Amino acid sequence: MPQQKVLIVEDEFILYDELTEYFEQKGYCVVKHDEDRAVDNYEDAVQLLKQHEPDIAVLDIKLKGTKDGIDLGAYIQQHYHIPVVYLSAYNNEGNLNRIAKTGNDRFVVKTSKPLNKDQLWATFILALPQNEVRLKRKTIGEFFNVKEMAVTQAANRQRLLVRQPNDPLEIETFLKWEIILFIESYNASARGSGNNNILMHTTAPGKAYMLRSSMTEVEKQLPALNF
């Protein structure tokens, strides 16, 4: 069985190295930069999420940059649906309320130095999805590299109008089979996206996802019982 992967985001480089060594000694694979530096900000963490598929994330709330660990936790919940353990020196109501809204409710308060690793370990193990949960995730959906598209009904109501997103970058996101209404080939060559694409229409009003793939290729990823 492959190693389970952990994403650690911590702005104190000494604690980052300490946590990395701790989880590697426990037998986990820590996803990190190729160069030897801490993952200490939102943007770097998002890039690592796109390159890897971690099973769990350990996030400090205080990060470098304009976005903090709770912002990152909300992004993870929206796109990756993996558990998050938060680290913070401040157990305040504002942080707790923001965490509750992300759907990630594991919280470890850094009340002492060095960090109480027994408390962290207990919280981590309780949050970590078990093997059967990880396998089940594949039966309810799949990870895709997609562009989010806006879809509206044409005036004659006979066809759909598709608009390119404000952010043209592809994102890796987890799509549940139940939200996909139908899938069609999508020729976007006139917009510079090529013509080997498909469009996944969803139950969310006005939202679809463009995937750079042929219908034949995407059919291999779809569960036969659902489609």
Coordinates of N, CA and C in Angstrom, one line a residue:
M1 N 0.8 -1.2 0.0 CA 0.0 0.0 0.0 C 0.9 1.2 0.0
P2 N 0.6 2.2 -0.9 CA 1.5 3.4 -0.9 C 1.4 4.2 0.4
Q3 N 2.4 5.0 0.6 CA 2.4 5.8 1.8 C 1.3 6.9 1.7
Q4 N 0.7 7.2 2.9 CA -0.2 8.3 2.9 C 0.6 9.6 3.0
K5 N 0.0 10.6 2.3 CA 0.8 11.8 2.1 C 0.2 12.9 3.0
V6 N 1.1 13.8 3.5 CA 0.7 14.8 4.4 C 1.3 16.2 3.8
L7 N 0.4 17.2 3.8 CA 0.9 18.5 3.5 C 1.0 19.3 4.8
I8 N 2.2 19.9 5.0 CA 2.4 20.7 6.2 C 2.7 22.1 5.8
V9 N 2.0 23.1 6.3 CA 2.2 24.5 6.0 C 2.3 25.2 7.3
E10 N 3.5 25.8 7.5 CA 3.9 26.4 8.8 C 4.9 27.5 8.5
D11 N 4.6 28.7 9.1 CA 5.5 29.8 8.8 C 6.8 29.9 9.7
E12 N 6.9 29.1 10.7 CA 8.1 29.0 11.5 C 9.0 27.9 11.0
F13 N 10.1 28.2 10.3 CA 10.8 27.2 9.6 C 11.4 26.1 10.5
I14 N 11.7 26.5 11.7 CA 12.2 25.5 12.7 C 11.1 24.4 13.0
L15 N 9.9 24.9 13.3 CA 8.8 24.0 13.6 C 8.4 23.2 12.3
Y16 N 8.5 23.9 11.1 CA 8.2 23.1 9.9 C 9.1 21.9 9.7
D17 N 10.4 22.2 9.9 CA 11.4 21.1 9.8 C 11.1 20.0 10.9
E18 N 10.8 20.4 12.1 CA 10.5 19.5 13.2 C 9.3 18.6 12.9
L19 N 8.2 19.2 12.3 CA 7.0 18.5 12.0 C 7.3 17.6 10.8
T20 N 8.1 18.0 9.8 CA 8.4 17.2 8.7 C 9.1 15.9 9.1
E21 N 10.1 16.1 10.0 CA 10.9 15.0 10.4 C 10.0 14.0 11.3
Y22 N 9.2 14.6 12.1 CA 8.3 13.8 12.9 C 7.4 12.9 12.1
F23 N 6.7 13.5 11.1 CA 5.8 12.7 10.3 C 6.5 11.7 9.4
E24 N 7.7 12.0 8.9 CA 8.4 11.1 8.1 C 8.9 9.9 9.0
Q25 N 9.3 10.2 10.3 CA 9.6 9.1 11.2 C 8.4 8.2 11.5
K26 N 7.3 8.7 11.4 CA 6.0 8.0 11.6 C 5.6 7.1 10.4
G27 N 6.4 7.3 9.3 CA 6.1 6.6 8.1 C 5.3 7.2 7.0
Y28 N 5.1 8.6 7.2 CA 4.2 9.3 6.2 C 5.1 10.0 5.2
C29 N 4.6 10.3 4.0 CA 5.3 11.0 3.0 C 4.8 12.5 3.1
V30 N 5.8 13.4 3.4 CA 5.4 14.8 3.4 C 5.7 15.4 2.1
V31 N 4.6 16.0 1.5 CA 4.8 16.7 0.2 C 5.4 18.0 0.4
K32 N 6.5 18.3 -0.4 CA 7.2 19.6 -0.1 C 7.9 20.0 -1.4
H33 N 8.5 21.2 -1.3 CA 9.3 21.8 -2.4 C 10.5 20.9 -2.7
D34 N 10.9 21.0 -4.0 CA 12.1 20.3 -4.4 C 13.3 20.9 -3.7
E35 N 13.3 22.2 -3.5 CA 14.4 22.8 -2.8 C 14.1 22.8 -1.3
D36 N 15.1 22.9 -0.5 CA 15.0 22.8 0.9 C 14.5 24.0 1.6
R37 N 13.2 24.3 1.6 CA 12.6 25.4 2.2 C 11.2 25.1 2.7
A38 N 10.8 25.8 3.7 CA 9.5 25.5 4.3 C 8.3 25.9 3.4
V39 N 7.2 25.2 3.5 CA 6.0 25.6 2.9 C 5.3 26.5 3.9
D40 N 5.3 27.8 3.6 CA 4.9 28.8 4.7 C 3.9 29.8 4.2
N41 N 3.3 29.6 3.0 CA 2.3 30.6 2.5 C 1.2 29.9 1.6
Y42 N 0.1 30.5 1.4 CA -1.0 30.0 0.7 C -0.7 29.6 -0.7
E43 N 0.0 30.5 -1.4 CA 0.3 30.2 -2.9 C 1.1 29.0 -3.1
D44 N 2.2 28.8 -2.3 CA 3.0 27.6 -2.4 C 2.3 26.3 -2.1
A45 N 1.4 26.4 -1.1 CA 0.6 25.3 -0.7 C -0.3 24.9 -1.8
V46 N -1.0 25.8 -2.4 CA -1.9 25.5 -3.5 C -1.1 24.8 -4.7
Q47 N 0.1 25.3 -5.0 CA 0.8 24.6 -6.0 C 1.2 23.2 -5.7
L48 N 1.5 22.9 -4.4 CA 1.8 21.5 -4.0 C 0.5 20.7 -4.1
L49 N -0.6 21.3 -3.7 CA -1.9 20.5 -3.8 C -2.2 20.1 -5.3
K50 N -1.8 21.0 -6.2 CA -2.1 20.7 -7.6 C -1.1 19.6 -8.1
Q51 N 0.1 19.6 -7.6 CA 1.1 18.6 -8.0 C 0.9 17.2 -7.4
H52 N 0.3 17.2 -6.2 CA 0.2 16.0 -5.4 C -1.3 15.8 -5.0
E53 N -1.5 14.7 -4.4 CA -2.9 14.4 -3.9 C -2.7 14.0 -2.4
P54 N -2.5 14.9 -1.5 CA -2.3 14.5 -0.1 C -3.6 14.0 0.5
D55 N -3.4 13.2 1.5 CA -4.5 12.6 2.2 C -5.0 13.4 3.4
I56 N -4.1 14.3 3.9 CA -4.5 15.2 5.0 C -3.5 16.4 5.0
A57 N -4.0 17.5 5.6 CA -3.1 18.7 5.7 C -3.0 19.2 7.1
V58 N -1.8 19.6 7.5 CA -1.6 20.2 8.8 C -1.2 21.6 8.6
L59 N -2.1 22.6 9.0 CA -1.9 24.0 8.7 C -1.8 24.8 9.9
D60 N -0.7 25.7 9.9 CA -0.7 26.8 10.9 C -1.7 27.8 10.4
I61 N -2.4 28.5 11.3 CA -3.3 29.5 11.0 C -2.6 30.8 10.5
K62 N -1.5 31.1 11.2 CA -0.7 32.3 10.8 C 0.3 31.9 9.8
L63 N 0.1 32.5 8.5 CA 1.0 32.2 7.4 C 1.6 33.5 6.9
K64 N 2.6 33.4 6.1 CA 3.2 34.5 5.4 C 2.2 34.9 4.2
G65 N 2.1 36.2 4.0 CA 1.2 36.7 2.9 C -0.1 37.2 3.4
T66 N -1.0 37.4 2.5 CA -2.3 38.1 2.8 C -3.3 37.0 3.2
K67 N -3.1 35.7 2.8 CA -4.1 34.7 3.2 C -3.5 33.8 4.2
D68 N -4.4 33.4 5.2 CA -3.9 32.6 6.3 C -4.3 31.1 6.1
G69 N -4.1 30.3 7.2 CA -4.3 28.9 7.1 C -5.8 28.6 7.0
I70 N -6.7 29.4 7.5 CA -8.1 29.1 7.4 C -8.6 29.4 6.0
D71 N -8.0 30.4 5.3 CA -8.3 30.6 3.9 C -7.9 29.4 3.1
L72 N -6.7 28.8 3.4 CA -6.2 27.7 2.8 C -7.1 26.4 3.0
G73 N -7.5 26.3 4.3 CA -8.4 25.2 4.7 C -9.7 25.2 3.9
A74 N -10.2 26.4 3.7 CA -11.5 26.6 2.9 C -11.3 26.1 1.5
Y75 N -10.1 26.5 0.9 CA -9.8 26.1 -0.5 C -9.7 24.6 -0.6
I76 N -9.0 24.0 0.4 CA -8.8 22.5 0.4 C -10.2 21.8 0.5
Q77 N -11.0 22.3 1.4 CA -12.4 21.7 1.5 C -13.2 21.8 0.2
Q78 N -13.0 22.9 -0.5 CA -13.8 23.1 -1.7 C -13.3 22.2 -2.8
H79 N -12.0 22.1 -2.9 CA -11.4 21.4 -4.1 C -10.9 20.0 -3.9
Y80 N -10.5 19.7 -2.6 CA -9.9 18.4 -2.4 C -10.6 17.5 -1.4
H81 N -11.4 18.1 -0.5 CA -12.2 17.3 0.4 C -11.4 16.3 1.2
I82 N -10.3 16.8 1.8 CA -9.5 16.0 2.7 C -9.5 16.7 4.1
P83 N -9.2 15.9 5.1 CA -9.3 16.5 6.5 C -8.1 17.5 6.7
V84 N -8.4 18.5 7.6 CA -7.4 19.5 7.9 C -7.2 19.5 9.4
V85 N -6.0 19.6 9.9 CA -5.7 19.8 11.3 C -5.0 21.2 11.4
Y86 N -5.6 22.1 12.2 CA -5.1 23.4 12.3 C -4.2 23.5 13.5
L87 N -3.1 24.3 13.4 CA -2.3 24.7 14.5 C -2.4 26.2 14.7
S88 N -2.5 26.5 16.0 CA -2.6 28.0 16.3 C -2.2 28.2 17.7
A89 N -1.6 29.4 17.9 CA -1.3 29.8 19.3 C -2.5 30.6 19.9
Y90 N -3.5 30.8 19.1 CA -4.6 31.6 19.6 C -5.9 30.8 19.5
N91 N -6.5 30.5 20.6 CA -7.8 29.7 20.6 C -8.9 30.7 20.8
N92 N -9.1 31.6 19.8 CA -10.1 32.6 19.9 C -11.4 32.3 19.1
E93 N -12.5 32.9 19.5 CA -13.8 32.6 18.9 C -13.9 32.9 17.5
G94 N -13.2 33.9 17.0 CA -13.2 34.3 15.6 C -12.6 33.2 14.7
N95 N -11.5 32.7 15.1 CA -10.8 31.6 14.4 C -11.7 30.3 14.4
L96 N -12.3 30.0 15.5 CA -13.1 28.8 15.6 C -14.3 28.9 14.7
N97 N -14.9 30.1 14.7 CA -16.1 30.3 13.8 C -15.7 30.2 12.4
R98 N -14.6 30.7 12.0 CA -14.2 30.6 10.6 C -13.8 29.2 10.2
I99 N -13.2 28.4 11.1 CA -12.9 27.0 10.8 C -14.2 26.2 10.7
A100 N -15.1 26.5 11.5 CA -16.4 25.7 11.5 C -17.1 25.9 10.1
K101 N -16.9 27.1 9.5 CA -17.6 27.4 8.2 C -16.9 26.6 7.1
T102 N -15.6 26.3 7.3 CA -14.9 25.5 6.2 C -15.3 24.1 6.2
G103 N -15.9 23.6 7.3 CA -16.2 22.2 7.4 C -15.0 21.3 8.0
N104 N -13.9 22.0 8.3 CA -12.8 21.3 8.9 C -12.7 21.7 10.4
D105 N -12.9 20.7 11.3 CA -13.1 21.1 12.7 C -12.0 20.5 13.6
R106 N -10.8 20.1 13.1 CA -9.8 19.6 13.9 C -8.8 20.8 14.3
F107 N -8.5 20.9 15.6 CA -7.8 22.1 16.0 C -6.8 21.7 17.1
V108 N -5.6 22.1 17.0 CA -4.6 21.9 18.0 C -4.0 23.3 18.4
V109 N -4.1 23.6 19.7 CA -3.6 24.9 20.1 C -2.1 24.7 20.6
K110 N -1.2 25.6 20.0 CA 0.2 25.6 20.4 C 0.4 26.3 21.7
T111 N 0.0 25.7 22.8 CA 0.1 26.4 24.1 C 1.4 26.3 24.7
S112 N 2.3 25.5 24.2 CA 3.6 25.3 24.8 C 4.7 25.2 23.7
K113 N 5.9 25.4 24.1 CA 7.1 25.1 23.3 C 8.0 24.2 24.0
P114 N 8.4 23.1 23.5 CA 8.0 22.6 22.2 C 6.5 22.2 22.1
L115 N 6.1 22.1 20.8 CA 4.7 21.7 20.6 C 4.4 20.3 21.2
N116 N 3.2 20.2 21.8 CA 2.8 18.9 22.4 C 2.4 18.0 21.2
K117 N 3.4 17.1 20.9 CA 3.2 16.2 19.8 C 2.2 15.1 20.1
D118 N 2.1 14.7 21.4 CA 1.1 13.7 21.7 C -0.3 14.2 21.4
Q119 N -0.6 15.5 21.7 CA -1.9 16.0 21.3 C -2.1 16.1 19.8
L120 N -1.0 16.5 19.1 CA -1.1 16.6 17.7 C -1.3 15.2 17.1
W121 N -0.6 14.2 17.5 CA -0.7 12.9 17.0 C -2.1 12.3 17.2
A122 N -2.6 12.5 18.4 CA -4.0 12.0 18.6 C -5.0 12.7 17.7
T123 N -4.9 14.0 17.5 CA -5.8 14.7 16.6 C -5.6 14.3 15.2
F124 N -4.4 14.1 14.8 CA -4.0 13.7 13.4 C -4.6 12.3 13.1
I125 N -4.5 11.4 14.0 CA -4.9 10.0 13.7 C -6.5 10.0 13.7
L126 N -7.1 10.8 14.5 CA -8.6 10.8 14.5 C -9.1 11.4 13.2
A127 N -8.3 12.4 12.7 CA -8.8 13.1 11.4 C -8.4 12.3 10.2
L128 N -7.4 11.5 10.2 CA -6.9 10.8 9.0 C -7.9 9.8 8.5
P129 N -8.3 9.9 7.2 CA -9.2 8.9 6.6 C -8.6 7.6 6.6
Q130 N -9.4 6.6 6.9 CA -8.9 5.2 6.9 C -8.9 4.7 5.5
N131 N -8.3 3.5 5.3 CA -8.2 3.0 3.9 C -9.5 2.9 3.2
E132 N -10.5 2.4 3.9 CA -11.8 2.1 3.2 C -12.4 3.5 2.8
V133 N -12.2 4.5 3.6 CA -12.7 5.8 3.2 C -12.0 6.4 2.0
R134 N -10.7 6.2 1.9 CA -9.9 6.6 0.8 C -10.4 5.9 -0.5
L135 N -10.7 4.6 -0.4 CA -11.2 3.9 -1.6 C -12.6 4.3 -2.0
K136 N -13.4 4.6 -0.9 CA -14.8 5.0 -1.2 C -14.8 6.3 -2.0
R137 N -13.8 7.2 -1.7 CA -13.8 8.5 -2.3 C -13.8 8.3 -3.9
K138 N -13.1 7.3 -4.3 CA -13.0 7.1 -5.8 C -14.4 6.6 -6.3
T139 N -15.2 6.0 -5.5 CA -16.5 5.5 -6.0 C -17.6 6.6 -6.0
I140 N -17.3 7.7 -5.4 CA -18.3 8.8 -5.4 C -17.9 10.0 -6.3
G141 N -16.7 9.9 -6.8 CA -16.2 11.0 -7.6 C -14.8 10.8 -8.1
E142 N -14.2 11.9 -8.7 CA -12.9 11.7 -9.2 C -12.2 13.1 -9.2
F143 N -10.9 13.1 -9.2 CA -10.2 14.4 -9.3 C -9.9 14.7 -10.8
F144 N -10.2 15.9 -11.2 CA -10.0 16.3 -12.6 C -9.2 17.7 -12.6
N145 N -8.4 17.9 -13.6 CA -7.8 19.2 -13.9 C -8.8 19.9 -14.9
V146 N -9.4 21.0 -14.4 CA -10.5 21.6 -15.1 C -10.4 23.1 -15.1
K147 N -11.2 23.7 -16.0 CA -11.4 25.2 -16.0 C -12.9 25.3 -15.6
E148 N -13.2 26.2 -14.7 CA -14.6 26.5 -14.4 C -15.2 27.4 -15.4
M149 N -16.4 27.0 -15.9 CA -17.0 27.8 -17.0 C -18.4 28.3 -16.5
A150 N -18.8 29.4 -17.1 CA -20.1 29.9 -16.9 C -21.0 29.6 -18.0
V151 N -22.2 29.0 -17.7 CA -23.1 28.6 -18.8 C -24.5 29.3 -18.6
T152 N -25.0 29.8 -19.7 CA -26.3 30.4 -19.7 C -27.2 29.9 -20.8
Q153 N -28.5 30.1 -20.7 CA -29.4 29.7 -21.8 C -29.5 30.8 -22.9
A154 N -29.4 30.4 -24.1 CA -29.5 31.4 -25.2 C -30.9 31.9 -25.3
A155 N -31.1 33.0 -25.9 CA -32.4 33.7 -26.0 C -33.5 32.8 -26.6
N156 N -33.1 32.0 -27.6 CA -34.0 31.1 -28.2 C -34.3 29.8 -27.5
R157 N -33.5 29.6 -26.3 CA -33.7 28.5 -25.4 C -33.4 27.2 -26.1
Q158 N -32.7 27.2 -27.3 CA -32.4 26.0 -28.0 C -30.9 25.5 -27.8
R159 N -30.1 26.4 -27.2 CA -28.7 26.0 -27.0 C -28.2 26.8 -25.8
L160 N -27.0 26.3 -25.3 CA -26.4 26.9 -24.1 C -25.2 27.8 -24.6
L161 N -25.1 28.9 -23.9 CA -24.0 29.8 -24.2 C -22.9 29.6 -23.1
V162 N -21.7 29.4 -23.5 CA -20.6 29.1 -22.6 C -19.6 30.2 -22.6
R163 N -19.3 30.8 -21.5 CA -18.3 31.9 -21.4 C -17.1 31.4 -20.7
Q164 N -15.9 31.9 -21.2 CA -14.7 31.6 -20.5 C -14.6 32.2 -19.1
P165 N -14.0 31.5 -18.2 CA -13.9 32.0 -16.8 C -13.0 33.3 -16.7
N166 N -13.3 34.0 -15.6 CA -12.4 35.2 -15.3 C -11.0 34.7 -15.1
D167 N -10.8 33.6 -14.4 CA -9.5 33.0 -14.1 C -9.3 31.8 -15.1
P168 N -8.5 32.0 -16.1 CA -8.4 30.9 -17.1 C -7.5 29.7 -16.7
L169 N -6.9 29.8 -15.5 CA -6.1 28.7 -15.1 C -6.8 27.4 -14.8
E170 N -6.2 26.3 -15.1 CA -6.8 25.0 -14.7 C -6.6 24.8 -13.2
I171 N -7.6 24.2 -12.6 CA -7.5 23.8 -11.2 C -7.8 22.3 -11.0
E172 N -7.2 21.7 -10.0 CA -7.5 20.3 -9.7 C -8.6 20.3 -8.7
T173 N -9.7 19.7 -9.0 CA -10.8 19.6 -8.0 C -11.5 18.3 -8.1
F174 N -12.1 18.0 -7.0 CA -12.8 16.7 -6.8 C -14.3 16.9 -7.2
L175 N -14.8 16.2 -8.2 CA -16.1 16.3 -8.6 C -16.9 15.0 -8.3
K176 N -18.0 15.2 -7.5 CA -18.8 14.0 -7.2 C -19.7 13.7 -8.4
W177 N -19.8 12.4 -8.7 CA -20.6 12.0 -9.9 C -22.0 12.5 -9.8
E178 N -22.6 12.7 -8.6 CA -24.0 13.1 -8.5 C -24.2 14.5 -8.9
I179 N -23.2 15.3 -9.0 CA -23.4 16.7 -9.4 C -23.3 16.9 -10.9
I180 N -22.9 15.9 -11.6 CA -22.7 16.0 -13.1 C -24.0 15.6 -13.8
L181 N -24.6 16.5 -14.5 CA -25.9 16.3 -15.2 C -25.6 15.6 -16.5
F182 N -24.8 16.1 -17.4 CA -24.4 15.5 -18.6 C -23.1 16.0 -19.1
I183 N -22.5 15.3 -20.0 CA -21.1 15.6 -20.6 C -21.2 15.6 -22.1
E184 N -20.6 16.7 -22.7 CA -20.6 16.8 -24.1 C -19.3 17.2 -24.6
S185 N -19.0 16.9 -25.9 CA -17.8 17.4 -26.5 C -17.9 18.9 -26.7
Y186 N -16.7 19.6 -26.6 CA -16.7 21.0 -26.6 C -15.6 21.5 -27.4
N187 N -15.9 22.2 -28.5 CA -14.9 22.7 -29.4 C -14.7 24.2 -29.0
A188 N -13.5 24.4 -28.4 CA -13.2 25.7 -28.0 C -12.0 26.3 -28.7
S189 N -11.7 25.8 -29.9 CA -10.5 26.2 -30.6 C -10.5 27.7 -31.0
A190 N -11.7 28.2 -31.2 CA -11.8 29.6 -31.5 C -11.3 30.5 -30.4
R191 N -11.4 30.0 -29.1 CA -11.0 30.7 -28.0 C -9.6 30.4 -27.5
G192 N -8.9 29.6 -28.3 CA -7.5 29.3 -28.0 C -7.3 28.1 -27.0
S193 N -8.4 27.3 -26.8 CA -8.3 26.2 -25.9 C -8.2 24.9 -26.6
G194 N -8.2 24.9 -27.9 CA -8.1 23.6 -28.7 C -9.5 23.0 -28.8
N195 N -9.6 21.9 -29.6 CA -10.9 21.3 -29.9 C -11.0 19.9 -29.3
N196 N -10.0 19.5 -28.5 CA -10.1 18.2 -27.9 C -10.4 18.3 -26.4
N197 N -11.7 18.8 -26.2 CA -12.1 19.1 -24.9 C -13.5 18.5 -24.6
I198 N -13.9 18.3 -23.4 CA -15.3 18.0 -23.0 C -15.8 19.0 -22.0
L199 N -17.1 19.1 -21.9 CA -17.7 20.0 -21.0 C -18.6 19.2 -20.1
M200 N -18.4 19.3 -18.8 CA -19.2 18.7 -17.8 C -20.2 19.7 -17.2
H201 N -21.4 19.5 -17.5 CA -22.5 20.3 -17.0 C -22.9 19.8 -15.6
T202 N -23.2 20.7 -14.6 CA -23.4 20.3 -13.3 C -24.8 20.8 -12.8
T203 N -25.1 20.3 -11.6 CA -26.4 20.7 -11.0 C -26.4 22.1 -10.5
A204 N -25.2 22.7 -10.3 CA -25.1 24.1 -9.8 C -25.5 25.0 -11.0
P205 N -26.4 25.9 -10.7 CA -26.9 26.8 -11.8 C -25.8 27.6 -12.4
G206 N -25.7 27.5 -13.7 CA -24.7 28.3 -14.5 C -23.3 27.8 -14.4
K207 N -23.0 26.6 -13.9 CA -21.7 26.2 -13.7 C -21.4 24.9 -14.4
A208 N -20.3 24.9 -15.2 CA -19.8 23.7 -15.9 C -18.3 23.7 -15.8
Y209 N -17.7 22.5 -16.1 CA -16.2 22.4 -16.1 C -15.7 21.9 -17.4
M210 N -14.7 22.6 -17.9 CA -14.0 22.1 -19.2 C -12.8 21.3 -18.8
L211 N -12.7 20.1 -19.4 CA -11.7 19.2 -19.2 C -10.9 19.0 -20.6
R212 N -9.6 19.1 -20.5 CA -8.8 18.8 -21.8 C -8.7 17.3 -22.0
S213 N -9.7 16.7 -22.6 CA -9.7 15.3 -22.8 C -10.7 15.0 -23.9
S214 N -10.6 13.8 -24.5 CA -11.6 13.3 -25.5 C -12.7 12.6 -24.7
M215 N -13.8 12.5 -25.3 CA -14.9 11.7 -24.7 C -14.5 10.3 -24.4
T216 N -13.8 9.7 -25.3 CA -13.3 8.3 -25.2 C -12.5 8.2 -23.9
E217 N -11.6 9.1 -23.7 CA -10.7 9.1 -22.5 C -11.4 9.3 -21.2
V218 N -12.3 10.2 -21.2 CA -13.1 10.5 -20.0 C -14.0 9.4 -19.6
E219 N -14.5 8.6 -20.6 CA -15.4 7.5 -20.4 C -14.7 6.4 -19.5
K220 N -13.4 6.3 -19.7 CA -12.6 5.4 -18.9 C -12.6 5.7 -17.4
Q221 N -12.8 7.0 -17.1 CA -12.8 7.4 -15.7 C -14.2 7.4 -15.0
L222 N -15.2 7.3 -15.9 CA -16.6 7.3 -15.3 C -17.1 6.0 -14.9
P223 N -17.8 5.9 -13.7 CA -18.3 4.6 -13.3 C -19.5 4.2 -14.1
A224 N -19.5 3.0 -14.6 CA -20.6 2.5 -15.5 C -22.0 2.6 -14.9
L225 N -22.1 2.4 -13.6 CA -23.4 2.4 -12.9 C -24.0 3.8 -12.9
N226 N -23.2 4.8 -13.0 CA -23.7 6.2 -12.9 C -24.0 6.8 -14.2
F227 N -23.3 6.3 -15.3 CA -23.4 7.0 -16.6 C -23.8 5.9 -17.7

